[in-house]
PDB file of N, CA, C and O in Angstrom:
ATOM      1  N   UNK A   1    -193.879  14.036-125.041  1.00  0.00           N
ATOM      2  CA  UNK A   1    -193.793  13.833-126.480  1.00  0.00           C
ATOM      3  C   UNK A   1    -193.688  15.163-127.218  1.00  0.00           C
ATOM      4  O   UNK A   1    -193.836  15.219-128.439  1.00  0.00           O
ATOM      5  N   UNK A   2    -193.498  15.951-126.666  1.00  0.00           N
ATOM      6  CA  UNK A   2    -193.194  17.651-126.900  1.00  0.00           C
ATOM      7  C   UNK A   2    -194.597  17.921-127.604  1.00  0.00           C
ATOM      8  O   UNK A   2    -194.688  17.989-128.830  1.00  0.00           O
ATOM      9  N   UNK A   3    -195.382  18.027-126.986  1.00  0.00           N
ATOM     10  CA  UNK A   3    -197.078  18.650-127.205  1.00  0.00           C
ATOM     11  C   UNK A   3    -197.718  19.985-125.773  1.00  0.00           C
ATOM     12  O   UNK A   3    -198.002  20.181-124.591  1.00  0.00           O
ATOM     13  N   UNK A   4    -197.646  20.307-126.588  1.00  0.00           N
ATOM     14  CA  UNK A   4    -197.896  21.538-125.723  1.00  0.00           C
ATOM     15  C   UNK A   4    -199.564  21.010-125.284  1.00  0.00           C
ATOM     16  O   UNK A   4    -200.211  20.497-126.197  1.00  0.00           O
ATOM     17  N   UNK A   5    -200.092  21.115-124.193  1.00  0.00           N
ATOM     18  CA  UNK A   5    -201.820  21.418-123.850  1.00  0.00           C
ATOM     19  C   UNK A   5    -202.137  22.305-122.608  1.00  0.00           C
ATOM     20  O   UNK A   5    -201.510  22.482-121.563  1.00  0.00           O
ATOM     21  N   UNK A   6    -202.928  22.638-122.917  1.00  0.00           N
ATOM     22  CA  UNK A   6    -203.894  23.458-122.052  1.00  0.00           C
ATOM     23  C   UNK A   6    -204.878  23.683-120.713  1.00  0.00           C
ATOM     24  O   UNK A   6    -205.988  24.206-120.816  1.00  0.00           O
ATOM     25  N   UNK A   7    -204.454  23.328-119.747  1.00  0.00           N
ATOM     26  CA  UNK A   7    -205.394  22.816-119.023  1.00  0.00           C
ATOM     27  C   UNK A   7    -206.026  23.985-118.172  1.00  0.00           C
ATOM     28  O   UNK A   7    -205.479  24.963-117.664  1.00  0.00           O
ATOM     29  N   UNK A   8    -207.344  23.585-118.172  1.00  0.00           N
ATOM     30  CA  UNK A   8    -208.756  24.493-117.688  1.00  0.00           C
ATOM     31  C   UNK A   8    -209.340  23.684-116.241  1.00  0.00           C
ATOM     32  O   UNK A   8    -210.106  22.732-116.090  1.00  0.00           O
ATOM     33  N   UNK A   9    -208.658  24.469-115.375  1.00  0.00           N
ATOM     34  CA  UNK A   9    -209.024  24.210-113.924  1.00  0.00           C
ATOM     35  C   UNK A   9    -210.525  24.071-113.545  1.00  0.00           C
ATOM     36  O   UNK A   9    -211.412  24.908-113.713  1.00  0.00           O
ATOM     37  N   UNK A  10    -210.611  22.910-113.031  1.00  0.00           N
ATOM     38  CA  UNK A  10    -212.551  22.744-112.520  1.00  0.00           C
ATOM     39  C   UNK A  10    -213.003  24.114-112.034  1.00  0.00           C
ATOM     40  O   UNK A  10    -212.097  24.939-111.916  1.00  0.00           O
ATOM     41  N   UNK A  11    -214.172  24.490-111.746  1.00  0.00           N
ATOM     42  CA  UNK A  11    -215.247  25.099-111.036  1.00  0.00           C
ATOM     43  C   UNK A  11    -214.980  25.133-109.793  1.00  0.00           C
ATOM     44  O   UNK A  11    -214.772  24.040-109.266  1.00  0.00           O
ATOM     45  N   UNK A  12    -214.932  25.875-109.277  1.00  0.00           N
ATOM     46  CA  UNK A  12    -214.846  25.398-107.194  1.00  0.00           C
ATOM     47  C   UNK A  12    -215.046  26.709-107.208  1.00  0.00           C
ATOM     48  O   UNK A  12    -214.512  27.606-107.860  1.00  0.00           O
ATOM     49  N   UNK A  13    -216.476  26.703-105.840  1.00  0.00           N
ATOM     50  CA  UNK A  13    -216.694  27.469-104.929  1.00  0.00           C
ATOM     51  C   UNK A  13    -216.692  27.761-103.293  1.00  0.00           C
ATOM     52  O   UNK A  13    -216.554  26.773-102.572  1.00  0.00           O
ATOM     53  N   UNK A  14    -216.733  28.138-103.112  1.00  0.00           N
ATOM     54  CA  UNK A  14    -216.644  28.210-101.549  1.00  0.00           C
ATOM     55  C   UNK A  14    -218.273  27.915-100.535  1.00  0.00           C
ATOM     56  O   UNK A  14    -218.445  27.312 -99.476  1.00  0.00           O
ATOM     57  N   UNK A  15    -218.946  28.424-101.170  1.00  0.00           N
ATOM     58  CA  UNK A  15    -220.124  27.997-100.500  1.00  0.00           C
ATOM     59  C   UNK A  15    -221.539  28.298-102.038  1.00  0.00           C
ATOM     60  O   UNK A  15    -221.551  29.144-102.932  1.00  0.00           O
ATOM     61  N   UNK A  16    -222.161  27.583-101.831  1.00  0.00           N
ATOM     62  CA  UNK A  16    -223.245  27.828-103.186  1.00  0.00           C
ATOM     63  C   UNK A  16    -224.692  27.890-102.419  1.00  0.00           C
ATOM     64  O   UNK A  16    -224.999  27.183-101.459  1.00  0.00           O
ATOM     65  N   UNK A  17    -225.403  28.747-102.957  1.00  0.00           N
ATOM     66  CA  UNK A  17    -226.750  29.200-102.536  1.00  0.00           C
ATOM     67  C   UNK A  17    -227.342  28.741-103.500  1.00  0.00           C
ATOM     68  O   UNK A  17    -226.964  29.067-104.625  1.00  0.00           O
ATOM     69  N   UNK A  18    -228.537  27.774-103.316  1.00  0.00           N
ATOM     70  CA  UNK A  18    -229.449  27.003-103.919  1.00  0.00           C
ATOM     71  C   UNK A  18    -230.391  27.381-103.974  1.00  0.00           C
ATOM     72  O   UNK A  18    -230.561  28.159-103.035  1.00  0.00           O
ATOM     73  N   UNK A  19    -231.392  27.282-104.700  1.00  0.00           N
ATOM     74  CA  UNK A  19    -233.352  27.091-104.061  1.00  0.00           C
ATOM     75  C   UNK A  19    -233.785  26.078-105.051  1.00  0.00           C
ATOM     76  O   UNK A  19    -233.647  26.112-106.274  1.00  0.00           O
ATOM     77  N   UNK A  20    -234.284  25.253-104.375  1.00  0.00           N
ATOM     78  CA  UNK A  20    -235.215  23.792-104.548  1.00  0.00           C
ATOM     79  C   UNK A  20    -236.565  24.265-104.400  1.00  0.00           C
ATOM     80  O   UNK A  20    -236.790  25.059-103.487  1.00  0.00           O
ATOM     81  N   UNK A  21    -237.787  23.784-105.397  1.00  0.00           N
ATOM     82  CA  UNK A  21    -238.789  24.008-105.346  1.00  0.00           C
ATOM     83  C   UNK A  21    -239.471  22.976-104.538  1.00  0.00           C
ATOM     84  O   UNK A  21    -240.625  23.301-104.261  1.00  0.00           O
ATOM     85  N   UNK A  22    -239.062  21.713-104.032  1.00  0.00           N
ATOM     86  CA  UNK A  22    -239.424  20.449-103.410  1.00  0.00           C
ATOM     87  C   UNK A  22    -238.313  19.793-103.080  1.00  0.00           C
ATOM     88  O   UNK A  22    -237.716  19.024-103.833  1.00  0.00           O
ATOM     89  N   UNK A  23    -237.855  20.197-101.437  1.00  0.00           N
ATOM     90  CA  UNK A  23    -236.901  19.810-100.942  1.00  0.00           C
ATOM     91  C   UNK A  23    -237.435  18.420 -99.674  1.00  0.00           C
ATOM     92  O   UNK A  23    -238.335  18.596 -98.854  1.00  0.00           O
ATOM     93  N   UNK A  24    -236.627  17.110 -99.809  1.00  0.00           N
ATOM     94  CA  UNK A  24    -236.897  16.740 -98.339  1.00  0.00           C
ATOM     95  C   UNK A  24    -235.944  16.666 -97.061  1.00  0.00           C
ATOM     96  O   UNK A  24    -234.906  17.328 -97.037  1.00  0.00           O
ATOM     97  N   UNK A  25    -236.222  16.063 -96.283  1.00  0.00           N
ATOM     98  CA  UNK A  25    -235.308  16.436 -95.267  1.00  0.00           C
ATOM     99  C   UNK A  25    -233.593  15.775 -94.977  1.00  0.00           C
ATOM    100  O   UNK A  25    -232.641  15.979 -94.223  1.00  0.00           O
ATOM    101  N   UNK A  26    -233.917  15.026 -95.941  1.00  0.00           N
ATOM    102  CA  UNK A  26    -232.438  14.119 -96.650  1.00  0.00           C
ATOM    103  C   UNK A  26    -231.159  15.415 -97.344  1.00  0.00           C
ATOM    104  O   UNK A  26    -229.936  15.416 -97.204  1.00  0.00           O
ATOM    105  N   UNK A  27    -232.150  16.508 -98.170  1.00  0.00           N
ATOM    106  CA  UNK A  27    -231.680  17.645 -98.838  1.00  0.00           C
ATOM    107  C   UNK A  27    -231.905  16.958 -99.862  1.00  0.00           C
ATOM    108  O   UNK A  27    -231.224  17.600-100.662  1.00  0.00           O
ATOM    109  N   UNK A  28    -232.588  15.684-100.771  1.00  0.00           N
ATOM    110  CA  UNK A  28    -232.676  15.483-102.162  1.00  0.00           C
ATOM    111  C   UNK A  28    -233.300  16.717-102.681  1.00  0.00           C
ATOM    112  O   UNK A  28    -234.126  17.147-101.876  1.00  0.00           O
ATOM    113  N   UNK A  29    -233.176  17.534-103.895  1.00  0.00           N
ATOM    114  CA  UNK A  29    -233.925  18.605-104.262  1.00  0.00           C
ATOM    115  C   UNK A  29    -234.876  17.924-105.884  1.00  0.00           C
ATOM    116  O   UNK A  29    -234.606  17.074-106.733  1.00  0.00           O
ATOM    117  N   UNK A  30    -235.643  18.547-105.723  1.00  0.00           N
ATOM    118  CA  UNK A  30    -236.568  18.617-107.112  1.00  0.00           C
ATOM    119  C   UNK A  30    -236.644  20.432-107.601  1.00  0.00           C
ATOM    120  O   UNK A  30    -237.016  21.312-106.826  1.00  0.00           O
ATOM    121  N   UNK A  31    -236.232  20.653-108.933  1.00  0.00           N
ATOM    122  CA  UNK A  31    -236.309  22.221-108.897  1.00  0.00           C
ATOM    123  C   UNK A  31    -237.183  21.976-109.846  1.00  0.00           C
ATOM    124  O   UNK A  31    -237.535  20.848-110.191  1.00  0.00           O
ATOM    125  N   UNK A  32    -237.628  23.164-110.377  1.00  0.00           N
ATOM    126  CA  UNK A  32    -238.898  24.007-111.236  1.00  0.00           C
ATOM    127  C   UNK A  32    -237.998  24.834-112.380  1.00  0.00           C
ATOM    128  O   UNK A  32    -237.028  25.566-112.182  1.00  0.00           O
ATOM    129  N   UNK A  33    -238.448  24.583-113.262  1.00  0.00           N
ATOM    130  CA  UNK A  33    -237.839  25.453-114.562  1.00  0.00           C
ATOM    131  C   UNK A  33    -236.455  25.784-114.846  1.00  0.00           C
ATOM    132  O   UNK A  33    -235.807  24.849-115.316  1.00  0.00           O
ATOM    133  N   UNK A  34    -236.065  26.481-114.740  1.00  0.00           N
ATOM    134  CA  UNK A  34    -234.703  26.865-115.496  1.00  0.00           C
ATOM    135  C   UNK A  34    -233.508  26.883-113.910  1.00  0.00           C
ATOM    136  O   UNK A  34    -232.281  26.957-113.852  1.00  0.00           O
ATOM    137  N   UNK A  35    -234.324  26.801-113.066  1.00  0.00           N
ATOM    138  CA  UNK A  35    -233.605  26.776-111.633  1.00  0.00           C
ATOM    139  C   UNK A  35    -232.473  25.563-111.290  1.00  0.00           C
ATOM    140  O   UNK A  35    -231.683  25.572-110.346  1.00  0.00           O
ATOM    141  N   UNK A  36    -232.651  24.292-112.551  1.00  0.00           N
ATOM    142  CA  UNK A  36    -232.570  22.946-112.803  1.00  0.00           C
ATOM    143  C   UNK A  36    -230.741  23.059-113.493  1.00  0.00           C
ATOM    144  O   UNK A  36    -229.774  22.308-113.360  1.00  0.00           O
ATOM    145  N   UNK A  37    -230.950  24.461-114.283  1.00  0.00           N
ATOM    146  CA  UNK A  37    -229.450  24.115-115.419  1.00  0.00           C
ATOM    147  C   UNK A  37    -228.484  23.760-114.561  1.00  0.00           C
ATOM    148  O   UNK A  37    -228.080  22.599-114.503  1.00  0.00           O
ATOM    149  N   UNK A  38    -227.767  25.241-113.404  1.00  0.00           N
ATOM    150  CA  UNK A  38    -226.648  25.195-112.758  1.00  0.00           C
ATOM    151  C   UNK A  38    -226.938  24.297-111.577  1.00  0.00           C
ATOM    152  O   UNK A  38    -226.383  23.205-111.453  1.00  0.00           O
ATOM    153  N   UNK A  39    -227.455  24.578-111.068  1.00  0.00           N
ATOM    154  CA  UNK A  39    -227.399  24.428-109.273  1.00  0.00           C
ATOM    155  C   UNK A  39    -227.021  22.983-108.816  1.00  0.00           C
ATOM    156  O   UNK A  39    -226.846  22.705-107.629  1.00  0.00           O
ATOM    157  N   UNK A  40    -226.915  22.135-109.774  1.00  0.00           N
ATOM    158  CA  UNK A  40    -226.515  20.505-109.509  1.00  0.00           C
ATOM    159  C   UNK A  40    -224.842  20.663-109.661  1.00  0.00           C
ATOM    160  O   UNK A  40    -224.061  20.038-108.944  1.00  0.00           O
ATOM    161  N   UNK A  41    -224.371  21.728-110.854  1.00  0.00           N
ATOM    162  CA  UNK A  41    -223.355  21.689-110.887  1.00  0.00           C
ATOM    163  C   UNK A  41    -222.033  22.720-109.899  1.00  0.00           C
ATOM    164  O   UNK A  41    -220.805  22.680-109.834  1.00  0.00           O
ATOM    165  N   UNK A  42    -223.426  23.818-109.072  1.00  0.00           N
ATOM    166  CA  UNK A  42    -222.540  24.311-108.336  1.00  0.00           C
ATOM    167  C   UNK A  42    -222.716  23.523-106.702  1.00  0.00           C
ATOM    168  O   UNK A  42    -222.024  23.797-105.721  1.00  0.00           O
ATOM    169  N   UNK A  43    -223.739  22.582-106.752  1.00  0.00           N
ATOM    170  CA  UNK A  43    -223.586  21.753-105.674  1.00  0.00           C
ATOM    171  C   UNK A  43    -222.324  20.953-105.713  1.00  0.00           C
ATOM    172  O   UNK A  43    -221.865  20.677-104.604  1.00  0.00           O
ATOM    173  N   UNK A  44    -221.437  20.373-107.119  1.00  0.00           N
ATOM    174  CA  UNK A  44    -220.699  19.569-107.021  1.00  0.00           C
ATOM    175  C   UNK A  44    -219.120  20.315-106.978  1.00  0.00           C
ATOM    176  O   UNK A  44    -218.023  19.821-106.717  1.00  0.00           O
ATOM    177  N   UNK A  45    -219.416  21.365-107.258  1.00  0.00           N
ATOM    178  CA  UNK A  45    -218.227  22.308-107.263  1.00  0.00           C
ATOM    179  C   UNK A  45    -218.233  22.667-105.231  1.00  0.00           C
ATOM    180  O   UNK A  45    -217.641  21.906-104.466  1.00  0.00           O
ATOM    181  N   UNK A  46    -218.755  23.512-104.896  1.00  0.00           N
ATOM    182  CA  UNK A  46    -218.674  24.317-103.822  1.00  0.00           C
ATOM    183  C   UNK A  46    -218.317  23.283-102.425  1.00  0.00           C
ATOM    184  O   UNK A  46    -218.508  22.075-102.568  1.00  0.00           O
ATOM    185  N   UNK A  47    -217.888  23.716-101.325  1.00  0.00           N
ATOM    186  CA  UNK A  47    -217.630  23.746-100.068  1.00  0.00           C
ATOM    187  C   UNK A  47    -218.420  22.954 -99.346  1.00  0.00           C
ATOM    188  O   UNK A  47    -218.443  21.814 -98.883  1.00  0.00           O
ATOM    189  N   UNK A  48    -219.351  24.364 -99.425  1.00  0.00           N
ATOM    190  CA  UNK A  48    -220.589  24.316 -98.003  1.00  0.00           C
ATOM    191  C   UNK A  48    -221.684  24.792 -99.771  1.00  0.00           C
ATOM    192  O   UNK A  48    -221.426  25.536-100.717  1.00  0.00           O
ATOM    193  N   UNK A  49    -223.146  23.689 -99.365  1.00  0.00           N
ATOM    194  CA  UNK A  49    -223.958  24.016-100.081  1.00  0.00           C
ATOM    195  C   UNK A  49    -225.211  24.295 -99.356  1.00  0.00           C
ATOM    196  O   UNK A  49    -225.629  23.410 -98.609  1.00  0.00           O
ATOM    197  N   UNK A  50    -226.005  25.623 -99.490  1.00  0.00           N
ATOM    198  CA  UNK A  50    -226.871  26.009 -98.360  1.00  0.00           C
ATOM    199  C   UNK A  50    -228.316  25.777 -99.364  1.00  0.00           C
ATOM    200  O   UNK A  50    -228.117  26.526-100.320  1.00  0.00           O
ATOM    201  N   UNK A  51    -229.461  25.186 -99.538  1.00  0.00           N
ATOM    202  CA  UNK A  51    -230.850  24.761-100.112  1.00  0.00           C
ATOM    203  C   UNK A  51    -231.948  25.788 -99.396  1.00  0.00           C
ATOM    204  O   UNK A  51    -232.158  25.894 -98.188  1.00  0.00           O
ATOM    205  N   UNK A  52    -232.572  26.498-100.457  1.00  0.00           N
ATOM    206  CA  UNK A  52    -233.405  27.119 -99.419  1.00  0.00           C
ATOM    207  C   UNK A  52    -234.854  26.404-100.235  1.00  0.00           C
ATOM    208  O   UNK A  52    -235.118  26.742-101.388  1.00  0.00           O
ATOM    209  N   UNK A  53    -235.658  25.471 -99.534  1.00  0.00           N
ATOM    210  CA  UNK A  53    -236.999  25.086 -99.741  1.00  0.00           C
ATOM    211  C   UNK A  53    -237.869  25.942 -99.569  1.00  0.00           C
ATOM    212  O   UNK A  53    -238.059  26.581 -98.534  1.00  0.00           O
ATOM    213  N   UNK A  54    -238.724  26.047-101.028  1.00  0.00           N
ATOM    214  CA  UNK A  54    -239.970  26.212-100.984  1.00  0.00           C
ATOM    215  C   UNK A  54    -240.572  25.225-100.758  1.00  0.00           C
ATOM    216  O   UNK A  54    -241.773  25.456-100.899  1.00  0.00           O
ATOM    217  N   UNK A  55    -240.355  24.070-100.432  1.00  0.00           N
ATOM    218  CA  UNK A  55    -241.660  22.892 -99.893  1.00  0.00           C
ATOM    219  C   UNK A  55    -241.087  21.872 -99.136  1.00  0.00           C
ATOM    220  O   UNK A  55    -241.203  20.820 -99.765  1.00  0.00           O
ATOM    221  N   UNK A  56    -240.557  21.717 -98.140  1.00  0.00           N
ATOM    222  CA  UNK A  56    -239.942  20.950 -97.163  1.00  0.00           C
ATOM    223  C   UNK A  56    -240.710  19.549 -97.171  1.00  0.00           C
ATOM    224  O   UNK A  56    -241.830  19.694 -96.681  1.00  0.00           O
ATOM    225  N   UNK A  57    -240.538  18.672 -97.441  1.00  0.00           N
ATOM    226  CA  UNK A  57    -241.588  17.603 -96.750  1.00  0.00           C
ATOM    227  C   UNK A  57    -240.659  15.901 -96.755  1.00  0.00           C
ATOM    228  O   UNK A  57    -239.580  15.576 -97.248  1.00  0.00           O
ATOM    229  N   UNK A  58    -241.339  15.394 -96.234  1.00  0.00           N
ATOM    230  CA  UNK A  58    -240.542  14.247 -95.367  1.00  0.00           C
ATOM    231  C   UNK A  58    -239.381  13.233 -95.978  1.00  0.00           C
ATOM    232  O   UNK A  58    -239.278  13.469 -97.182  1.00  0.00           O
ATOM    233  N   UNK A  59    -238.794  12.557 -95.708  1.00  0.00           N
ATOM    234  CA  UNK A  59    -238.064  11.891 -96.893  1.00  0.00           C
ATOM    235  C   UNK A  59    -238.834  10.423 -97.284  1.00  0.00           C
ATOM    236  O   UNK A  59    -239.452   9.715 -96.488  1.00  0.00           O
ATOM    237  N   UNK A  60    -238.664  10.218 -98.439  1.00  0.00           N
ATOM    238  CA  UNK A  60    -239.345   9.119 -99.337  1.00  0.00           C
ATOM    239  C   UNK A  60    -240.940  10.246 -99.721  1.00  0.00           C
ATOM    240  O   UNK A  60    -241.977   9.659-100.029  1.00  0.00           O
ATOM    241  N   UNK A  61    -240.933  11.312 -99.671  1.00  0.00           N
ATOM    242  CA  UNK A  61    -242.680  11.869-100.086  1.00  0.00           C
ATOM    243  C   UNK A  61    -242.281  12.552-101.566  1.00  0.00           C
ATOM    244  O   UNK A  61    -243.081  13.094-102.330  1.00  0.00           O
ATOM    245  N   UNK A  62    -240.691  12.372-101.797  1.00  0.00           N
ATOM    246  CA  UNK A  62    -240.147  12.851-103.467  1.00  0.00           C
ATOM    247  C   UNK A  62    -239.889  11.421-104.372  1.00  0.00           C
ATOM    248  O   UNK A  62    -239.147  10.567-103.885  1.00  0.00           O
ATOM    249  N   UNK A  63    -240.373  11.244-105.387  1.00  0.00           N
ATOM    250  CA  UNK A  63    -240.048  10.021-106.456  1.00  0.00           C
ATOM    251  C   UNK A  63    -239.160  10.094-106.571  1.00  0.00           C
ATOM    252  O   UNK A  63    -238.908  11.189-107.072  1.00  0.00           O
ATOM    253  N   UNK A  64    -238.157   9.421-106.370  1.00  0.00           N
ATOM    254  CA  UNK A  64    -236.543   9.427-106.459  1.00  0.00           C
ATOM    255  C   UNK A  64    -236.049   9.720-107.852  1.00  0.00           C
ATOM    256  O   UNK A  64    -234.927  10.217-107.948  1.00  0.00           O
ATOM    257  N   UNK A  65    -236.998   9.387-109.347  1.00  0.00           N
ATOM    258  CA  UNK A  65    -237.079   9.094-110.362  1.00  0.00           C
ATOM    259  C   UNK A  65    -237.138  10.996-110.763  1.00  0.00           C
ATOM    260  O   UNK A  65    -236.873  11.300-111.926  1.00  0.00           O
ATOM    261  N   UNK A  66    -237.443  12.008-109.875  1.00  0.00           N
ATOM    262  CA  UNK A  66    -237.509  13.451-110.198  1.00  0.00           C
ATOM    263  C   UNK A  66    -236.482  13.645-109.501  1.00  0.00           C
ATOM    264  O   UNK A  66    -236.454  14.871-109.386  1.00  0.00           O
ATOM    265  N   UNK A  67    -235.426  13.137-108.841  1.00  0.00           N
ATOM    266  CA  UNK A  67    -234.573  13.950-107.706  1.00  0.00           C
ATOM    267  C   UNK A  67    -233.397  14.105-108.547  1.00  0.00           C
ATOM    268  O   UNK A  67    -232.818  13.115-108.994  1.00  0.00           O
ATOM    269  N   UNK A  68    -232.920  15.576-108.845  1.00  0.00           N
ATOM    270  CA  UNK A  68    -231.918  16.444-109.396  1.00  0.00           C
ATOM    271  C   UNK A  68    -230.857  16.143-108.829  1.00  0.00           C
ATOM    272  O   UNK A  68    -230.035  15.290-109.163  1.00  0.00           O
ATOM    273  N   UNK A  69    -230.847  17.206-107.496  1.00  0.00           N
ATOM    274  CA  UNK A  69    -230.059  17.108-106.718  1.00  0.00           C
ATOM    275  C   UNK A  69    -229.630  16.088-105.617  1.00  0.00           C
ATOM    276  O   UNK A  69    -230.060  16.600-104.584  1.00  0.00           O
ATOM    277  N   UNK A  70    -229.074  15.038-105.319  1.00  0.00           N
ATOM    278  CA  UNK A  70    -229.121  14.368-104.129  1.00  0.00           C
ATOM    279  C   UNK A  70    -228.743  15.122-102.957  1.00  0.00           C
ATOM    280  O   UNK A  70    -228.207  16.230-102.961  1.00  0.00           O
ATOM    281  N   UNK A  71    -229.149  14.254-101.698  1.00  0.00           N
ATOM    282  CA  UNK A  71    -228.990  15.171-100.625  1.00  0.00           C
ATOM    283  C   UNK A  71    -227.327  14.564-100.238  1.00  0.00           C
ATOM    284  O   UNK A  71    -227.005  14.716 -99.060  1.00  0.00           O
ATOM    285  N   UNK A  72    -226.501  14.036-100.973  1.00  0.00           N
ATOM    286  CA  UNK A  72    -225.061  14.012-100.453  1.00  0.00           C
ATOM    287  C   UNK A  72    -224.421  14.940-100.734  1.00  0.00           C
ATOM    288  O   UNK A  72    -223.261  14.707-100.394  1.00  0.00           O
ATOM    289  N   UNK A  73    -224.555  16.310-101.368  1.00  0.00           N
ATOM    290  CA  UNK A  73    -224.052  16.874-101.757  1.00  0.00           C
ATOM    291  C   UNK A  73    -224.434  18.170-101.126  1.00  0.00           C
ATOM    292  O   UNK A  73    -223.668  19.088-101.421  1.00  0.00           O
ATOM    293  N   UNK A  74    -225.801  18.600-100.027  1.00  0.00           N
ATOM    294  CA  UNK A  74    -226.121  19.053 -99.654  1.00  0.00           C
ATOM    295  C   UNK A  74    -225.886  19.573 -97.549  1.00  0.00           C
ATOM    296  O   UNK A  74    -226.512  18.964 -96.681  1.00  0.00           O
ATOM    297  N   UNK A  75    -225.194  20.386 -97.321  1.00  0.00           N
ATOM    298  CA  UNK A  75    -225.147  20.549 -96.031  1.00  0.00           C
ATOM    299  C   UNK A  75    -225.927  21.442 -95.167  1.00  0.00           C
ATOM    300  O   UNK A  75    -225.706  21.228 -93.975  1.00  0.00           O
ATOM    301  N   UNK A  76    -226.676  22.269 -95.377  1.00  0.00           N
ATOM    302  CA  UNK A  76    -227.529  23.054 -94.983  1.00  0.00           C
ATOM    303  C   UNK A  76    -228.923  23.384 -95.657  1.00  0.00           C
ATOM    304  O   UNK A  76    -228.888  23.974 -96.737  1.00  0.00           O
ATOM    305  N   UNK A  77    -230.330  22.999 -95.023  1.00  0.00           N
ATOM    306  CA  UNK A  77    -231.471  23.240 -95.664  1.00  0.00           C
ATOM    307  C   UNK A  77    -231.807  24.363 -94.716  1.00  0.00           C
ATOM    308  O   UNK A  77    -231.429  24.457 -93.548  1.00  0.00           O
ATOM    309  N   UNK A  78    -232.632  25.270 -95.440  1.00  0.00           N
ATOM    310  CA  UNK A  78    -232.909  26.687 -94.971  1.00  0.00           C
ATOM    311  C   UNK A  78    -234.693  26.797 -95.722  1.00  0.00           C
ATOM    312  O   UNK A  78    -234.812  26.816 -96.947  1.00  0.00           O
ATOM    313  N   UNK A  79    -235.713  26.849 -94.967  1.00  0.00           N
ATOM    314  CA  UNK A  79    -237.446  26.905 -94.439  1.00  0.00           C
ATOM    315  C   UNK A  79    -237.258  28.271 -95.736  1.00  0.00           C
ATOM    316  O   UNK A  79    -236.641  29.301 -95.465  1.00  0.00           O
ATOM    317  N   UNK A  80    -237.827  28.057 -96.955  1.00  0.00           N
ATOM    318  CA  UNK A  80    -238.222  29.397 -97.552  1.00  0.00           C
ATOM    319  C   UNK A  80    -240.001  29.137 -97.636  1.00  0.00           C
ATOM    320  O   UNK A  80    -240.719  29.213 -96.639  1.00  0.00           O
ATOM    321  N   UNK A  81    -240.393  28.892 -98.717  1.00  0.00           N
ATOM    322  CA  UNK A  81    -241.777  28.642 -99.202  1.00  0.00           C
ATOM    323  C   UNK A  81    -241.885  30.241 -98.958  1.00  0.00           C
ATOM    324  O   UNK A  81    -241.114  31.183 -98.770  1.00  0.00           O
ATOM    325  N   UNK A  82    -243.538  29.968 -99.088  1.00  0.00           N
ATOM    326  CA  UNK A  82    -244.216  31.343-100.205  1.00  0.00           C
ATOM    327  C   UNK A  82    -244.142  32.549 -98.451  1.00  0.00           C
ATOM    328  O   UNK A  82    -244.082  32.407 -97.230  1.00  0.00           O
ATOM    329  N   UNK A  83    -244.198  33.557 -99.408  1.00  0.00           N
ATOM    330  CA  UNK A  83    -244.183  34.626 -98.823  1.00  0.00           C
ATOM    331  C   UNK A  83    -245.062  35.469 -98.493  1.00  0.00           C
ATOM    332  O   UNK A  83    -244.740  36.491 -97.888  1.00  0.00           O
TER     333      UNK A  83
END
């Protein structure tokens, strides 16, 4: 219809580095504070998404009703917690 527009290519990464403050073994994540803005959205952008838990624990021990991140979007969990 002779309209010129603009188009703004998605987000895509190649691999995205996470940290979940309450991860289970599914990879659903629960984060803590401001850790919450991006990281859902570079899970849905990227490749390979690597989770590093500070609190590993079993699946069904997270309220599904707090889970940010799902674990379908997740391919690698990586043991952090406290130091």
């Amino acid at each position: 219809d002779g309209k010129e527009y603009l188009l703004e290519l998605p987000l895509r990464a190649d691999v995205a580095l996470l940290f979940g403050q309450t991860v289970d073994k599914a990879g659903n994540i629960v984060y803590y504070g401001a850790t919450r803005n991006f990281n859902t959205i570079m899970a849905t952008a990227a490749d390979v998404v690597i989770v590093e838990a500070g609190n590993l624990v079993e699946v069904g021990e997270i309220d599904p009703n707090n889970v940010v991140t799902p674990g379908l979007f997740i391919d690698y969990i990586a043991v952090g917690g406290d130091r």
